[in-house]
PDB file of C-alpha atoms in Angstrom:
ATOM      1  CA  MET A   1     -24.831 -98.556 -16.928  1.00  0.00           C
ATOM      2  CA  LYS A   2     -25.173 -99.365 -13.239  1.00  0.00           C
ATOM      3  CA  ASP A   3     -22.271 -99.121 -10.830  1.00  0.00           C
ATOM      4  CA  TYR A   4     -21.902-102.259  -8.748  1.00  0.00           C
ATOM      5  CA  LYS A   5     -19.980-102.509  -5.506  1.00  0.00           C
ATOM      6  CA  LEU A   6     -19.285-105.749  -3.677  1.00  0.00           C
ATOM      7  CA  THR A   7     -18.195-105.310  -0.067  1.00  0.00           C
ATOM      8  CA  TYR A   8     -16.797-108.316   1.779  1.00  0.00           C
ATOM      9  CA  PHE A   9     -13.776-109.416   3.768  1.00  0.00           C
ATOM     10  CA  ASP A  10     -10.409-109.707   2.055  1.00  0.00           C
ATOM     11  CA  ILE A  11     -10.966-113.429   1.456  1.00  0.00           C
ATOM     12  CA  ARG A  12     -12.873-115.455  -1.122  1.00  0.00           C
ATOM     13  CA  GLY A  13     -15.543-116.764   1.269  1.00  0.00           C
ATOM     14  CA  LYS A  14     -19.211-116.280   0.433  1.00  0.00           C
ATOM     15  CA  ALA A  15     -18.495-113.336  -1.854  1.00  0.00           C
ATOM     16  CA  GLU A  16     -16.443-115.378  -4.292  1.00  0.00           C
ATOM     17  CA  ILE A  17     -19.465-116.721  -6.178  1.00  0.00           C
ATOM     18  CA  SER A  18     -20.564-113.120  -6.784  1.00  0.00           C
ATOM     19  CA  ARG A  19     -17.087-112.181  -7.992  1.00  0.00           C
ATOM     20  CA  LEU A  20     -17.132-115.164 -10.350  1.00  0.00           C
ATOM     21  CA  LEU A  21     -20.567-114.144 -11.650  1.00  0.00           C
ATOM     22  CA  PHE A  22     -19.360-110.615 -12.349  1.00  0.00           C
ATOM     23  CA  ALA A  23     -16.301-112.029 -14.137  1.00  0.00           C
ATOM     24  CA  ALA A  24     -18.309-114.530 -16.199  1.00  0.00           C
ATOM     25  CA  ALA A  25     -20.768-111.827 -17.267  1.00  0.00           C
ATOM     26  CA  GLY A  26     -17.993-109.355 -18.037  1.00  0.00           C
ATOM     27  CA  VAL A  27     -19.504-106.827 -15.637  1.00  0.00           C
ATOM     28  CA  GLN A  28     -17.255-104.208 -14.056  1.00  0.00           C
ATOM     29  CA  TYR A  29     -17.665-103.714 -10.308  1.00  0.00           C
ATOM     30  CA  ALA A  30     -15.858-102.239  -7.330  1.00  0.00           C
ATOM     31  CA  ASP A  31     -14.386-105.046  -5.227  1.00  0.00           C
ATOM     32  CA  ASP A  32     -14.387-103.422  -1.778  1.00  0.00           C
ATOM     33  CA  ARG A  33     -12.383-105.726   0.509  1.00  0.00           C
ATOM     34  CA  ILE A  34     -12.452-105.091   4.226  1.00  0.00           C
ATOM     35  CA  LYS A  35      -9.537-106.007   6.467  1.00  0.00           C
ATOM     36  CA  ARG A  36     -10.567-108.021   9.510  1.00  0.00           C
ATOM     37  CA  LYS A  37      -8.995-105.432  11.836  1.00  0.00           C
ATOM     38  CA  ASP A  38     -11.271-102.738  10.333  1.00  0.00           C
ATOM     39  CA  TRP A  39     -14.498-104.735  10.673  1.00  0.00           C
ATOM     40  CA  PRO A  40     -15.431-103.875  14.307  1.00  0.00           C
ATOM     41  CA  ALA A  41     -15.570-100.158  13.479  1.00  0.00           C
ATOM     42  CA  LEU A  42     -17.789-100.803  10.439  1.00  0.00           C
ATOM     43  CA  LYS A  43     -19.999-103.534  11.874  1.00  0.00           C
ATOM     44  CA  PRO A  44     -23.586-102.528  12.676  1.00  0.00           C
ATOM     45  CA  SER A  45     -24.391-102.997  16.349  1.00  0.00           C
ATOM     46  CA  LEU A  46     -27.697-104.832  15.935  1.00  0.00           C
ATOM     47  CA  SER A  47     -26.462-108.384  16.444  1.00  0.00           C
ATOM     48  CA  GLY A  48     -26.468-108.357  20.248  1.00  0.00           C
ATOM     49  CA  LYS A  49     -24.208-106.805  22.857  1.00  0.00           C
ATOM     50  CA  THR A  50     -22.545-109.979  24.115  1.00  0.00           C
ATOM     51  CA  ASN A  51     -21.365-113.219  22.571  1.00  0.00           C
ATOM     52  CA  LEU A  52     -24.418-114.962  24.073  1.00  0.00           C
ATOM     53  CA  GLU A  53     -26.823-112.393  22.610  1.00  0.00           C
ATOM     54  CA  GLN A  54     -25.094-112.688  19.246  1.00  0.00           C
ATOM     55  CA  ALA A  55     -25.506-116.468  19.342  1.00  0.00           C
ATOM     56  CA  GLN A  56     -29.173-116.071  20.319  1.00  0.00           C
ATOM     57  CA  CYS A  57     -29.706-113.684  17.391  1.00  0.00           C
ATOM     58  CA  ASP A  58     -28.108-116.208  15.062  1.00  0.00           C
ATOM     59  CA  VAL A  59     -30.512-118.901  16.299  1.00  0.00           C
ATOM     60  CA  ILE A  60     -33.526-116.636  15.804  1.00  0.00           C
ATOM     61  CA  VAL A  61     -32.464-115.604  12.307  1.00  0.00           C
ATOM     62  CA  GLN A  62     -31.849-119.227  11.332  1.00  0.00           C
ATOM     63  CA  THR A  63     -35.256-120.192  12.744  1.00  0.00           C
ATOM     64  CA  THR A  64     -36.906-117.572  10.540  1.00  0.00           C
ATOM     65  CA  GLU A  65     -35.064-119.089   7.575  1.00  0.00           C
ATOM     66  CA  ASP A  66     -36.320-122.539   8.611  1.00  0.00           C
ATOM     67  CA  LEU A  67     -39.845-121.116   8.764  1.00  0.00           C
ATOM     68  CA  ARG A  68     -39.503-119.734   5.247  1.00  0.00           C
ATOM     69  CA  ALA A  69     -38.396-123.153   3.991  1.00  0.00           C
ATOM     70  CA  GLU A  70     -41.176-124.982   5.845  1.00  0.00           C
ATOM     71  CA  TRP A  71     -43.815-122.506   4.707  1.00  0.00           C
ATOM     72  CA  VAL A  72     -44.105-124.330   1.405  1.00  0.00           C
ATOM     73  CA  LYS A  73     -45.361-127.359   3.356  1.00  0.00           C
ATOM     74  CA  VAL A  74     -47.885-125.196   5.179  1.00  0.00           C
ATOM     75  CA  PHE A  75     -49.049-123.593   1.972  1.00  0.00           C
ATOM     76  CA  ARG A  76     -49.516-126.953   0.216  1.00  0.00           C
ATOM     77  CA  GLU A  77     -50.991-128.892   3.144  1.00  0.00           C
ATOM     78  CA  PRO A  78     -54.667-129.695   2.383  1.00  0.00           C
ATOM     79  CA  ASP A  79     -55.470-130.821   5.944  1.00  0.00           C
ATOM     80  CA  GLU A  80     -56.311-127.667   7.923  1.00  0.00           C
ATOM     81  CA  THR A  81     -55.457-129.330  11.260  1.00  0.00           C
ATOM     82  CA  LYS A  82     -51.984-130.293  10.064  1.00  0.00           C
ATOM     83  CA  LYS A  83     -51.583-126.854   8.521  1.00  0.00           C
ATOM     84  CA  ALA A  84     -52.368-125.194  11.844  1.00  0.00           C
ATOM     85  CA  GLU A  85     -49.877-127.430  13.672  1.00  0.00           C
ATOM     86  CA  LEU A  86     -47.103-126.680  11.193  1.00  0.00           C
ATOM     87  CA  GLN A  87     -47.698-122.954  11.603  1.00  0.00           C
ATOM     88  CA  LYS A  88     -48.005-123.043  15.367  1.00  0.00           C
ATOM     89  CA  LYS A  89     -44.642-124.643  16.099  1.00  0.00           C
ATOM     90  CA  PHE A  90     -42.681-121.663  14.769  1.00  0.00           C
ATOM     91  CA  TRP A  91     -44.872-118.941  16.198  1.00  0.00           C
ATOM     92  CA  LYS A  92     -44.882-120.654  19.599  1.00  0.00           C
ATOM     93  CA  ASN A  93     -41.088-120.780  19.524  1.00  0.00           C
ATOM     94  CA  PHE A  94     -40.900-117.029  18.889  1.00  0.00           C
ATOM     95  CA  GLN A  95     -43.578-116.344  21.519  1.00  0.00           C
ATOM     96  CA  ASP A  96     -41.626-118.413  24.067  1.00  0.00           C
ATOM     97  CA  THR A  97     -38.461-116.478  23.258  1.00  0.00           C
ATOM     98  CA  LEU A  98     -40.276-113.191  23.858  1.00  0.00           C
ATOM     99  CA  SER A  99     -41.800-114.543  27.084  1.00  0.00           C
ATOM    100  CA  SER A 100     -38.348-115.310  28.444  1.00  0.00           C
ATOM    101  CA  ASN A 101     -37.179-111.716  27.951  1.00  0.00           C
ATOM    102  CA  SER A 102     -38.885-108.939  29.916  1.00  0.00           C
ATOM    103  CA  SER A 103     -37.756-106.172  27.532  1.00  0.00           C
ATOM    104  CA  GLY A 104     -40.283-107.024  24.821  1.00  0.00           C
ATOM    105  CA  TYR A 105     -37.447-107.738  22.413  1.00  0.00           C
ATOM    106  CA  MET A 106     -36.256-111.132  21.248  1.00  0.00           C
ATOM    107  CA  VAL A 107     -32.761-110.727  22.722  1.00  0.00           C
ATOM    108  CA  GLY A 108     -31.326-108.259  25.211  1.00  0.00           C
ATOM    109  CA  ASP A 109     -32.843-104.879  25.958  1.00  0.00           C
ATOM    110  CA  GLY A 110     -33.052-103.337  22.498  1.00  0.00           C
ATOM    111  CA  ILE A 111     -33.743-103.974  18.857  1.00  0.00           C
ATOM    112  CA  THR A 112     -31.546-106.616  17.209  1.00  0.00           C
ATOM    113  CA  LEU A 113     -31.302-108.450  13.939  1.00  0.00           C
ATOM    114  CA  GLY A 114     -33.383-111.185  15.601  1.00  0.00           C
ATOM    115  CA  ASP A 115     -36.291-108.783  16.097  1.00  0.00           C
ATOM    116  CA  LEU A 116     -36.071-107.585  12.513  1.00  0.00           C
ATOM    117  CA  ALA A 117     -35.973-111.145  11.160  1.00  0.00           C
ATOM    118  CA  VAL A 118     -39.066-112.155  13.158  1.00  0.00           C
ATOM    119  CA  TYR A 119     -40.868-108.948  12.173  1.00  0.00           C
ATOM    120  CA  ASP A 120     -40.089-109.533   8.512  1.00  0.00           C
ATOM    121  CA  VAL A 121     -41.312-113.121   8.504  1.00  0.00           C
ATOM    122  CA  MET A 122     -44.493-112.097  10.354  1.00  0.00           C
ATOM    123  CA  GLU A 123     -45.157-109.339   7.837  1.00  0.00           C
ATOM    124  CA  ILE A 124     -44.733-111.656   4.873  1.00  0.00           C
ATOM    125  CA  HIS A 125     -47.016-114.360   6.243  1.00  0.00           C
ATOM    126  CA  THR A 126     -49.710-112.286   7.934  1.00  0.00           C
ATOM    127  CA  ARG A 127     -50.428-110.474   4.699  1.00  0.00           C
ATOM    128  CA  ASP A 128     -51.971-113.645   3.279  1.00  0.00           C
ATOM    129  CA  TYR A 129     -53.076-115.044   6.650  1.00  0.00           C
ATOM    130  CA  PRO A 130     -54.170-112.070   8.800  1.00  0.00           C
ATOM    131  CA  ASP A 131     -55.172-114.258  11.764  1.00  0.00           C
ATOM    132  CA  LEU A 132     -51.889-116.146  11.798  1.00  0.00           C
ATOM    133  CA  ILE A 133     -50.589-114.700  15.069  1.00  0.00           C
ATOM    134  CA  LYS A 134     -53.937-113.926  16.702  1.00  0.00           C
ATOM    135  CA  ASN A 135     -53.239-116.512  19.433  1.00  0.00           C
ATOM    136  CA  PHE A 136     -49.810-115.050  20.164  1.00  0.00           C
ATOM    137  CA  PRO A 137     -50.381-111.699  21.891  1.00  0.00           C
ATOM    138  CA  GLN A 138     -46.714-111.061  22.632  1.00  0.00           C
ATOM    139  CA  LEU A 139     -45.884-111.490  18.951  1.00  0.00           C
ATOM    140  CA  GLN A 140     -48.622-109.006  18.076  1.00  0.00           C
ATOM    141  CA  THR A 141     -47.160-106.515  20.554  1.00  0.00           C
ATOM    142  CA  HIS A 142     -43.648-107.167  19.261  1.00  0.00           C
ATOM    143  CA  ARG A 143     -44.784-106.574  15.690  1.00  0.00           C
ATOM    144  CA  GLN A 144     -46.260-103.201  16.654  1.00  0.00           C
ATOM    145  CA  LYS A 145     -43.201-102.314  18.729  1.00  0.00           C
ATOM    146  CA  VAL A 146     -40.798-102.938  15.845  1.00  0.00           C
ATOM    147  CA  ALA A 147     -43.023-101.127  13.333  1.00  0.00           C
ATOM    148  CA  SER A 148     -43.198 -98.064  15.598  1.00  0.00           C
ATOM    149  CA  ILE A 149     -39.424 -97.571  15.876  1.00  0.00           C
ATOM    150  CA  PRO A 150     -38.991 -94.172  14.167  1.00  0.00           C
ATOM    151  CA  ASN A 151     -36.469 -95.258  11.509  1.00  0.00           C
ATOM    152  CA  ILE A 152     -38.424 -98.438  10.757  1.00  0.00           C
ATOM    153  CA  LYS A 153     -41.715 -96.530  10.658  1.00  0.00           C
ATOM    154  CA  LYS A 154     -40.270 -94.006   8.205  1.00  0.00           C
ATOM    155  CA  TYR A 155     -38.917 -96.789   5.998  1.00  0.00           C
ATOM    156  CA  LEU A 156     -42.258 -98.645   6.014  1.00  0.00           C
ATOM    157  CA  GLU A 157     -44.148 -95.481   5.103  1.00  0.00           C
ATOM    158  CA  ASN A 158     -41.907 -94.979   2.056  1.00  0.00           C
ATOM    159  CA  ARG A 159     -41.299 -98.595   1.039  1.00  0.00           C
ATOM    160  CA  PRO A 160     -42.564 -99.486  -2.431  1.00  0.00           C
ATOM    161  CA  VAL A 161     -45.568-101.809  -2.488  1.00  0.00           C
ATOM    162  CA  THR A 162     -44.502-105.248  -3.715  1.00  0.00           C
ATOM    163  CA  LEU A 163     -46.003-108.715  -3.674  1.00  0.00           C
ATOM    164  CA  TYR A 164     -43.357-110.077  -1.279  1.00  0.00           C
TER     165      TYR A 164
END
């Protein structure tokens, strides 16, 4: 039997549906509840260094989620011109964000969750559409930059091959 551990704040919040699922299924799990005062010491530092950078990361991550939702429209669009326009609006947005930051990262001067979210969505979509970002040189450079970070590179080299 697998050991499950659910880690979340000491509130119901977004974790409550998972707790209810475990209860309904009769599955035992460790309910690891974090006190708010303990969170800063545990929190990964990849969400930006300032409140502004954190907000910018949130926008980028949400934009990648919007792209994932819109991708169904792109995939099903029979008109190639419309398809290209749908694709371009997201990639241009990411390219513009990179252009406004001289570090080569989406936000601030180092890798953030925003960079990882954009990298991930590029990887998923360029597998099926290799030329997808060919007109966005900064995105191509960013993709290579993220993939060459030693810990990311090691993970990618050992990641199981899956469809998505």
